[in-house]
Tab-separated table of C-alpha atoms in Angstrom:
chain	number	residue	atom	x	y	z
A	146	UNK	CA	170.547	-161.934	-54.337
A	147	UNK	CA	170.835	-165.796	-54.943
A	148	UNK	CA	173.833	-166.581	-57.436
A	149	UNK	CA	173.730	-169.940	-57.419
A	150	UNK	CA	172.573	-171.986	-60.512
A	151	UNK	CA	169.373	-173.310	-61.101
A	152	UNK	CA	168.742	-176.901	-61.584
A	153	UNK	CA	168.076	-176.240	-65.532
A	154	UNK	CA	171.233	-174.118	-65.318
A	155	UNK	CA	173.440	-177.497	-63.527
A	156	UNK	CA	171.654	-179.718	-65.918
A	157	UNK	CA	173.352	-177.265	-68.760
A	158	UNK	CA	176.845	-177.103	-67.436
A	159	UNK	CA	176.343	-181.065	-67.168
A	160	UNK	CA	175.662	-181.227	-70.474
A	161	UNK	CA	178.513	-178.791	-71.838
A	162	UNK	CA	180.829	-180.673	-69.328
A	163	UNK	CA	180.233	-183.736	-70.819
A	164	UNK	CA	180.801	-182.551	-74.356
A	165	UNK	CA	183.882	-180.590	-73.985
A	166	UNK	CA	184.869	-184.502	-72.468
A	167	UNK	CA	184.035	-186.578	-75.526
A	168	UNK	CA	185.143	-183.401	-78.159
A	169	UNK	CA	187.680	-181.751	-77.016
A	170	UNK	CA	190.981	-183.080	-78.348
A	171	UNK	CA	194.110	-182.868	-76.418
A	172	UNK	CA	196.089	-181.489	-79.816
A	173	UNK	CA	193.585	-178.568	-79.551
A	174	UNK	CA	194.272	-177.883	-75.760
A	175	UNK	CA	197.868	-177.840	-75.905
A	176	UNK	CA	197.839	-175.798	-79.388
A	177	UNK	CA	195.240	-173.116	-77.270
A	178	UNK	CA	198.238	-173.220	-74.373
A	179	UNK	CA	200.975	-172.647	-76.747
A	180	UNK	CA	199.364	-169.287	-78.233
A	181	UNK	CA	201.001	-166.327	-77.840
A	182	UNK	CA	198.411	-163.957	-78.999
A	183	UNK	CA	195.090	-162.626	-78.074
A	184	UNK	CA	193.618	-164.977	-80.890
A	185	UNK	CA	194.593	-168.934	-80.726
A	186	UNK	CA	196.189	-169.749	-84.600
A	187	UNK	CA	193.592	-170.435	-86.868
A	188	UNK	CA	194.052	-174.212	-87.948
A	189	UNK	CA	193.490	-174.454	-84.307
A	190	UNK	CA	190.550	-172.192	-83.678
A	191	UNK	CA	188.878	-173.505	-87.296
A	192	UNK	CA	189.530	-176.968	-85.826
A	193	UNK	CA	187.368	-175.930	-82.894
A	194	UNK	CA	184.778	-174.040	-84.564
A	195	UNK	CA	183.771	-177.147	-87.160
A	196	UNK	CA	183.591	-179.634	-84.063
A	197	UNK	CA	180.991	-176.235	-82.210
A	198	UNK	CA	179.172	-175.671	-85.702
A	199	UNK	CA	178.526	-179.453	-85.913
A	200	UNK	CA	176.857	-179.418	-82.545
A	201	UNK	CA	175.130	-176.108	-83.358
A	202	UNK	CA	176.707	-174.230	-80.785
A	203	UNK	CA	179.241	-172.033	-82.713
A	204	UNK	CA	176.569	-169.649	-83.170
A	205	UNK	CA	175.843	-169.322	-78.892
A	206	UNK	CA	175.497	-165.756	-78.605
A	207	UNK	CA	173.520	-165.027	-82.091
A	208	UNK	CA	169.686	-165.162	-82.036
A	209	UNK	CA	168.303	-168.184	-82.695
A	210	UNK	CA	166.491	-166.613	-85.656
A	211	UNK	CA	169.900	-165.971	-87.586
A	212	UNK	CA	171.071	-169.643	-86.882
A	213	UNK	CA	171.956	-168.518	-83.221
A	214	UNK	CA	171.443	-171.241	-80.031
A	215	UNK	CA	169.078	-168.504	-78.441
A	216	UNK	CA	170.924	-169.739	-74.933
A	217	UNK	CA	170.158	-166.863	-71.907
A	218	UNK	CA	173.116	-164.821	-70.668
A	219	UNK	CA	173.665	-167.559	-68.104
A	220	UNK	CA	173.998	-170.607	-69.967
A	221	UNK	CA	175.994	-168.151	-72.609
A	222	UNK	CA	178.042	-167.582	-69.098
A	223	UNK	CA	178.424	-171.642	-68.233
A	224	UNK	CA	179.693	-172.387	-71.752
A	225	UNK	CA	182.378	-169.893	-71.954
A	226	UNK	CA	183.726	-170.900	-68.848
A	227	UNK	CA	183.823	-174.489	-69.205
A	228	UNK	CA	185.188	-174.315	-71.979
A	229	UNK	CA	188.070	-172.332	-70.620
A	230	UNK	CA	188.354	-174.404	-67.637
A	231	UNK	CA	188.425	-177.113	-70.505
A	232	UNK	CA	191.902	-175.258	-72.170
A	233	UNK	CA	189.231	-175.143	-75.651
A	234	UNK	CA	190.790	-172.895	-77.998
A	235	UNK	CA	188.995	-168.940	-78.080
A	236	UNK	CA	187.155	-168.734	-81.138
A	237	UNK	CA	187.130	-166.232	-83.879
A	238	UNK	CA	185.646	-163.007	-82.387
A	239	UNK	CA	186.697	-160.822	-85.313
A	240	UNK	CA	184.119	-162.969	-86.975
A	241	UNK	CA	181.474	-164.644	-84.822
A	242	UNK	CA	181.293	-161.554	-82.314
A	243	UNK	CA	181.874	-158.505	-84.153
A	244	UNK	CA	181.124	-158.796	-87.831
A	245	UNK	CA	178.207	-160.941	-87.123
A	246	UNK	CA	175.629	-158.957	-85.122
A	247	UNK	CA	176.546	-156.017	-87.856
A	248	UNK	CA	175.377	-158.321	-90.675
A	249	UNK	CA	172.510	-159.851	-88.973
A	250	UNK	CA	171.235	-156.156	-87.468
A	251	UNK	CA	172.082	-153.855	-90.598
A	252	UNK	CA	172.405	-156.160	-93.391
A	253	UNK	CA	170.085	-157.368	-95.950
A	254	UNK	CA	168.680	-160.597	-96.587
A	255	UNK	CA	170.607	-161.397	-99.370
A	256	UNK	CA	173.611	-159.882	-97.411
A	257	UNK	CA	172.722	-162.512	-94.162
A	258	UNK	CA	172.293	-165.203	-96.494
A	259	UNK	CA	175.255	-165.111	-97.782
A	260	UNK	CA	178.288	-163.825	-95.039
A	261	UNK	CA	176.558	-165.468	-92.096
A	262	UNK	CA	177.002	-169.199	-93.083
A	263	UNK	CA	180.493	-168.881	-94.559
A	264	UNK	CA	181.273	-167.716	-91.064
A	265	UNK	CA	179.854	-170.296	-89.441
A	266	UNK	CA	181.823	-172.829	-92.222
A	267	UNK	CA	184.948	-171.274	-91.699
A	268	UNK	CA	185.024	-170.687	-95.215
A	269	UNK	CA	185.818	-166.761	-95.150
A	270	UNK	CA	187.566	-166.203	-92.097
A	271	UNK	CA	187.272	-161.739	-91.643
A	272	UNK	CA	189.742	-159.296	-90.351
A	273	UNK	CA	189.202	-155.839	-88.708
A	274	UNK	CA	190.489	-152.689	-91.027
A	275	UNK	CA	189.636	-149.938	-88.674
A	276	UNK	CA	192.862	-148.257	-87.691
A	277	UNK	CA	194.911	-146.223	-89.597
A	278	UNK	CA	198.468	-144.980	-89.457
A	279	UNK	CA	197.121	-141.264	-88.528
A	280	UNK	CA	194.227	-142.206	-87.476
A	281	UNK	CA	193.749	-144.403	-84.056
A	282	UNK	CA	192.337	-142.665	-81.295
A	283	UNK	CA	190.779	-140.038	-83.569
A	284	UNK	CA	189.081	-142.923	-85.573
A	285	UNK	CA	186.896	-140.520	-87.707
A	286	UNK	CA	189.157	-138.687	-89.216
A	287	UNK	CA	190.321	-141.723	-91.497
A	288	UNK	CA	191.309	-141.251	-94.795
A	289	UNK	CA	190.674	-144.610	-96.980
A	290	UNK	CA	189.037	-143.422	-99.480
A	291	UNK	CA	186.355	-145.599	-101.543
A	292	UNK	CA	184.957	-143.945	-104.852
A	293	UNK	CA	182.103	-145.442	-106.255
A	294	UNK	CA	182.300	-146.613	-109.947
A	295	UNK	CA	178.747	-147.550	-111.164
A	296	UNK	CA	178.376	-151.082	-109.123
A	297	UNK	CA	181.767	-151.335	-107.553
A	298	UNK	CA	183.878	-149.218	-105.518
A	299	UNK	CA	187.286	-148.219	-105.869
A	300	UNK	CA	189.335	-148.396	-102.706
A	301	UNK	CA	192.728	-146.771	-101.788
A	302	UNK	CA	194.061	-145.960	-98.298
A	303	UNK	CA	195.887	-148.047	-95.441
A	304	UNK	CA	194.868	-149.777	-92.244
A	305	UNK	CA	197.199	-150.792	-89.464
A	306	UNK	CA	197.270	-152.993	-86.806
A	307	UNK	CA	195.056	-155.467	-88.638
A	308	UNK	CA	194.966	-158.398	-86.521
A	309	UNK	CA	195.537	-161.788	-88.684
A	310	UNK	CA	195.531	-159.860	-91.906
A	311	UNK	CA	197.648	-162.320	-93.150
A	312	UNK	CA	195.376	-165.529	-92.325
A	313	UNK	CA	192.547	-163.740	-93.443
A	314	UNK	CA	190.655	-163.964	-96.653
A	315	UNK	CA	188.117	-160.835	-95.964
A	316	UNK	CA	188.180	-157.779	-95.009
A	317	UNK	CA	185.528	-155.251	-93.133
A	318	UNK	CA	186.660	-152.078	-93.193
A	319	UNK	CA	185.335	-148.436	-92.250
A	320	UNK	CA	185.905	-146.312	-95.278
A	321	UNK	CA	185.301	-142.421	-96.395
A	322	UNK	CA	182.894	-142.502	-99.203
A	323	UNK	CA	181.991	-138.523	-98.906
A	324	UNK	CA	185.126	-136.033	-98.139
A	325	UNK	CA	182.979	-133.239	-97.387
A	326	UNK	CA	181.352	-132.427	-94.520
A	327	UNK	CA	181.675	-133.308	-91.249
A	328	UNK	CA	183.584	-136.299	-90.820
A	329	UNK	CA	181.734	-138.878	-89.180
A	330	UNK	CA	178.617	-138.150	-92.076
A	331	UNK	CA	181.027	-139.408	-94.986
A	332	UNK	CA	182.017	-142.724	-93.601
A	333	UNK	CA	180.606	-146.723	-94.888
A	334	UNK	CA	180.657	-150.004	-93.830
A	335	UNK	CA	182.744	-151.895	-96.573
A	336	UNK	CA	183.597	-155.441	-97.159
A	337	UNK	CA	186.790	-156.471	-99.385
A	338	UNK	CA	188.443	-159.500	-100.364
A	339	UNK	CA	191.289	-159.388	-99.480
A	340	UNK	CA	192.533	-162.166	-102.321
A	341	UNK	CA	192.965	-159.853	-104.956
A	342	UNK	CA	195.994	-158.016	-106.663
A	343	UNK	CA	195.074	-154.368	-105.029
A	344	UNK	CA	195.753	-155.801	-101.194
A	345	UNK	CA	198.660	-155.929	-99.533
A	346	UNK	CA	199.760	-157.109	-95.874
A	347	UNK	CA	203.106	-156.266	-94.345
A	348	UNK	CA	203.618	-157.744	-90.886
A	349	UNK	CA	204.413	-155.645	-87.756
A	350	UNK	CA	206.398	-157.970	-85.516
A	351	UNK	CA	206.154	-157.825	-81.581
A	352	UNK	CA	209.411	-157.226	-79.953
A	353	UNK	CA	209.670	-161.183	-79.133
A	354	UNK	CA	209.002	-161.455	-82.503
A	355	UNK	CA	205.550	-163.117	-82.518
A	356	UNK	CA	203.732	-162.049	-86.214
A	357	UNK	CA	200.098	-161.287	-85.053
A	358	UNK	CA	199.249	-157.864	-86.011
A	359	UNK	CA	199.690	-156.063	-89.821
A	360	UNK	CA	199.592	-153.323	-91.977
A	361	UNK	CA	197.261	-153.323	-94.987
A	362	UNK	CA	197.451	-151.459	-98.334
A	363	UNK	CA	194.458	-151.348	-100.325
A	364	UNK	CA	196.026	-149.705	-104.329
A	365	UNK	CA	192.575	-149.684	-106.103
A	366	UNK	CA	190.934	-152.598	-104.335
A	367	UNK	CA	187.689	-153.264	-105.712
A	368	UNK	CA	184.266	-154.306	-103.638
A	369	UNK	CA	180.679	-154.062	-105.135
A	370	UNK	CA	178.581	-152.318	-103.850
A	371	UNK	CA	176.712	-154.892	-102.655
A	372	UNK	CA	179.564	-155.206	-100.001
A	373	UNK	CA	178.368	-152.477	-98.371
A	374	UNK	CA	176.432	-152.700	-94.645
A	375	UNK	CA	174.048	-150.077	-94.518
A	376	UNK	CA	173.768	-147.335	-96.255
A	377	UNK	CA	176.471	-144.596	-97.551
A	378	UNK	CA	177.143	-142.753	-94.710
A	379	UNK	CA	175.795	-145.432	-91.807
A	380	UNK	CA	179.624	-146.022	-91.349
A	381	UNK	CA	180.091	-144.311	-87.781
A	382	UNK	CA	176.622	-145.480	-86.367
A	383	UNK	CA	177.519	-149.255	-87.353
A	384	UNK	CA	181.135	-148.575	-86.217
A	385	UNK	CA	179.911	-147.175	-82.789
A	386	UNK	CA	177.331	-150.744	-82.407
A	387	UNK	CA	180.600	-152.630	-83.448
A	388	UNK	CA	182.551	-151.114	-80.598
A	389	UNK	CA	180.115	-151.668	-78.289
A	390	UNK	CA	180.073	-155.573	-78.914
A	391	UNK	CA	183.884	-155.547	-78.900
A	392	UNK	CA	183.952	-153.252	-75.613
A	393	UNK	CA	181.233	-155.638	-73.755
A	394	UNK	CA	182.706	-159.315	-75.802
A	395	UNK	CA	186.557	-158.501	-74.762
A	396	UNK	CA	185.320	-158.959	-71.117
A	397	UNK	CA	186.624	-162.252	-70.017
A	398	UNK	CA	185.532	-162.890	-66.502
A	399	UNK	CA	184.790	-166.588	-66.895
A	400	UNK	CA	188.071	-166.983	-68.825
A	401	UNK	CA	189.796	-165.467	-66.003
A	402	UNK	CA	187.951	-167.340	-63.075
A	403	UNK	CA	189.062	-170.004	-64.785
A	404	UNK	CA	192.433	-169.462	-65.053
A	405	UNK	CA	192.029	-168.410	-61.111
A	406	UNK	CA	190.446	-171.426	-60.332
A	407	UNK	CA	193.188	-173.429	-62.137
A	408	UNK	CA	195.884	-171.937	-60.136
């Protein structure tokens, strides 16, 4: 099997090369080295994102229909590696790799319209509220409970480990809109803002102290309905497409080479 890069393919990592050059300030690099999290802060990761988005290559792993660059899995390969041979901050995956390809795959038109710009903006900026306190492993048997009240929903439960809660200005959470029967069948796709007087994040601090992850109370949080991916009930199916994006996005091999090559 040949591995090397095609001309088109050099002629691409050129390119990128040459951006991350002329775009990349050093502020960004050294706030990307000073991170002690998973995710880079977010005045440095927004700062990032606005320089991509103004290229048009925030967006490189979305179709191009949905605003994506439509690049192939190699040139989607180049850029994430140069730009971590660069020291350019990680970007938002909560956001850009997760939510995303949920809204885009299951949402409506209206719904795409709507979530998948502010994302690219920066404007909402979308946390995970999967976990709860008895239920991690055994993610189905969650027990935030959303009650619908003619074209809102009523939301009251708790989610934990809610990476950059407290940044964060949304919220997509799995939720149990039918108690009975079996457990999986009664769960939704919910979004929430979390900017309103029924959420509340409490930080859980790492033992060296770093402020990263959260607990979240939701005390009658309200979300119309049209905040809801998918149908009532689609909650486990999306969930289970989500995962599989996170599973396959949290693999950073040309991260790593690149942290092997800089040794």
């Amino acid at each position: 099997m040949d591995l090397a890069l095609s001309p088109q393919d050099e002629a691409f990592r050129d390119e990128v090369r040459a951006f991350l050059a002329e775009n990349l300030p050093a502020r960004l690099r050294e706030g990307m080295a000073a991170s002690p999290g998973v995710f880079v802060e977010p005045d440095i990761g927004q700062e990032w994102q606005a320089i991509l988005n103004k290229k048009g290559w925030l967006a490189y792993q979305w179709p191009k229909a949905v605003g994506g660059t439509g690049w192939t899995p190699v040139q989607r390969y180049i850029f994430e590696k140069e730009c971590a041979l660069a020291g350019a901050p990680t970007l938002t995956a909560l956001s850009l790799k997760l939510l995303a390809p949920v809204v885009y795959t299951f949402g409506t038109a209206e719904q795409k319209a709507r979530i998948l710009p502010r994302i690219l903006t920066g404007e909402d900026y979308w946390c995970q509220g999967f976990s709860e306190p008895d239920s991690g492993s055994d993610l189905a048997s969650l027990k935030t409970r959303a009650v619908r009240d003619g074209d809102r929903y009523i939301v009251n439960g708790s989610k934990i480990w809610t990476t950059h809660a407290h940044h964060a200005n949304k919220i997509f959470c799995l939720v149990r809109t039918d108690p009975n029967g079996p457990k999986q069948s009664g769960i939704s796709f919910l979004l929430i803002d979390m900017k309103q007087p029924g959420v509340t994040v409490r930080p859980i601090l790492t033992l060296a102290g770093d402020h990263e992850v959260n607990q979240v109370f939701l005390d009658n949080a309200v979300a119309p309905v049209s905040d809801r991916i998918g149908d009532e009930g689609d909650g486990w199916m999306i969930a289970k497409f989500l995962l599989e994006n996170e599973r396959g996005g949290s693999c950073h091999a040309p991260r790593l080479l690149a942290d092997l090559e800089a040794i």
